[in-house]
Amino acid sequence: MDVQSRRALLTCDSNPNEMSDYLVSLGGRLTMEDHGTFDVRVTYVPDSCILNVTSLHSYLAALANFPEMTPELSGKTLLEDANNELVPRWVRVTLIGRPEAETVGSYRCLFQDNQPNWSNPALTAVVVEFEAA
């Protein structure tokens, strides 16, 4: 699957509240054959578009079919594709490994970006609390 076809899986709807900064958080699961299963969370401050929830699940299923994917590469790819399709004011992609019974330890990776000149420290300060709710 080429980049444009992959990105086209992330479909968007119009933001019903473009004038305000607010957080949106969507979750899904990504299973990579050689790397295990990961809970994936995309948290963002929308600009003109909001991500269609079911499209994220379709996107993650397609991403799992790339044999070269690693947790880090999938997080980076999702961040770049979300930036391209959503153009959010701020975005964070988090992958958290789901430990297998025979595996000891944990795994997390986080990718984050924002539009130039956008800042809302009061809003981004509550992200951890918001994602945990």
mmCIF file of N, CA and C in Angstrom, residues 7-8 14 19 46 51 57 63 67 71 73 76-77 83 86 95-98 108 111 125 130 132-133:
data_model
loop_
_atom_site.group_PDB
_atom_site.id
_atom_site.type_symbol
_atom_site.label_atom_id
_atom_site.label_comp_id
_atom_site.label_asym_id
_atom_site.label_seq_id
_atom_site.Cartn_x
_atom_site.Cartn_y
_atom_site.Cartn_z
ATOM 1 N N ARG A 7 -2.843 6.866 3.917
ATOM 2 C CA ARG A 7 -3.375 8.089 4.537
ATOM 3 C C ARG A 7 -4.857 8.279 4.258
ATOM 4 N N ALA A 8 -5.307 7.818 3.113
ATOM 5 C CA ALA A 8 -6.723 7.959 2.753
ATOM 6 C C ALA A 8 -7.631 7.165 3.693
ATOM 7 N N SER A 14 -15.976 17.505 9.568
ATOM 8 C CA SER A 14 -15.786 18.909 9.927
ATOM 9 C C SER A 14 -15.841 19.079 11.441
ATOM 10 N N MET A 19 -13.727 27.295 16.702
ATOM 11 C CA MET A 19 -13.273 28.492 17.403
ATOM 12 C C MET A 19 -12.652 28.185 18.765
ATOM 13 N N PRO A 46 -8.231 19.531 17.720
ATOM 14 C CA PRO A 46 -8.585 19.681 16.308
ATOM 15 C C PRO A 46 -8.500 21.124 15.827
ATOM 16 N N LEU A 51 -11.148 13.463 13.492
ATOM 17 C CA LEU A 51 -10.908 12.131 12.945
ATOM 18 C C LEU A 51 -12.124 11.232 13.148
ATOM 19 N N HIS A 57 -9.581 2.658 13.316
ATOM 20 C CA HIS A 57 -9.506 1.200 13.458
ATOM 21 C C HIS A 57 -9.123 0.538 12.133
ATOM 22 N N LEU A 63 -2.122 -0.895 8.960
ATOM 23 C CA LEU A 63 -0.745 -0.686 9.405
ATOM 24 C C LEU A 63 -0.127 -1.997 9.890
ATOM 25 N N PRO A 67 5.002 -5.753 7.070
ATOM 26 C CA PRO A 67 5.953 -6.566 7.826
ATOM 27 C C PRO A 67 7.117 -5.770 8.409
ATOM 28 N N PRO A 71 7.143 -0.936 16.614
ATOM 29 C CA PRO A 71 6.351 0.014 17.397
ATOM 30 C C PRO A 71 6.747 1.471 17.122
ATOM 31 N N LEU A 73 8.292 2.749 14.438
ATOM 32 C CA LEU A 73 7.951 3.153 13.072
ATOM 33 C C LEU A 73 6.443 3.353 12.925
ATOM 34 N N LYS A 76 5.573 6.738 14.575
ATOM 35 C CA LYS A 76 6.040 7.833 13.717
ATOM 36 C C LYS A 76 5.155 7.963 12.481
ATOM 37 N N THR A 77 4.804 6.830 11.884
ATOM 38 C CA THR A 77 3.962 6.831 10.683
ATOM 39 C C THR A 77 2.578 7.387 10.993
ATOM 40 N N ASN A 83 -0.961 14.132 11.060
ATOM 41 C CA ASN A 83 -0.616 15.527 10.762
ATOM 42 C C ASN A 83 -1.023 15.900 9.343
ATOM 43 N N LEU A 86 -5.348 15.284 9.228
ATOM 44 C CA LEU A 86 -6.124 16.079 10.189
ATOM 45 C C LEU A 86 -5.677 17.535 10.270
ATOM 46 N N LEU A 95 1.850 4.604 22.136
ATOM 47 C CA LEU A 95 1.740 3.150 22.014
ATOM 48 C C LEU A 95 2.154 2.544 23.344
ATOM 49 N N ILE A 96 1.316 1.649 23.866
ATOM 50 C CA ILE A 96 1.605 0.978 25.126
ATOM 51 C C ILE A 96 1.519 -0.517 24.873
ATOM 52 N N GLY A 97 2.638 -1.207 25.120
ATOM 53 C CA GLY A 97 2.680 -2.649 24.898
ATOM 54 C C GLY A 97 1.763 -3.386 25.853
ATOM 55 N N ARG A 98 1.089 -4.382 25.328
ATOM 56 C CA ARG A 98 0.240 -5.248 26.149
ATOM 57 C C ARG A 98 1.060 -6.501 26.454
ATOM 58 N N ARG A 108 6.437 1.539 26.256
ATOM 59 C CA ARG A 108 5.632 2.705 25.892
ATOM 60 C C ARG A 108 6.463 3.578 24.976
ATOM 61 N N PHE A 111 4.835 10.065 20.698
ATOM 62 C CA PHE A 111 5.221 10.996 19.637
ATOM 63 C C PHE A 111 4.292 12.198 19.747
ATOM 64 N N ALA A 125 -1.706 20.604 29.654
ATOM 65 C CA ALA A 125 -1.333 20.159 30.998
ATOM 66 C C ALA A 125 -2.286 19.095 31.539
ATOM 67 N N PHE A 130 -6.789 13.516 31.318
ATOM 68 C CA PHE A 130 -7.838 13.298 30.321
ATOM 69 C C PHE A 130 -7.738 11.901 29.720
ATOM 70 N N ALA A 132 -6.411 9.274 31.017
ATOM 71 C CA ALA A 132 -6.619 8.239 32.027
ATOM 72 C C ALA A 132 -8.091 8.063 32.399
ATOM 73 N N ALA A 133 -8.909 9.028 32.074
ATOM 74 C CA ALA A 133 -10.333 8.982 32.474
ATOM 75 C C ALA A 133 -11.085 7.899 31.733
#
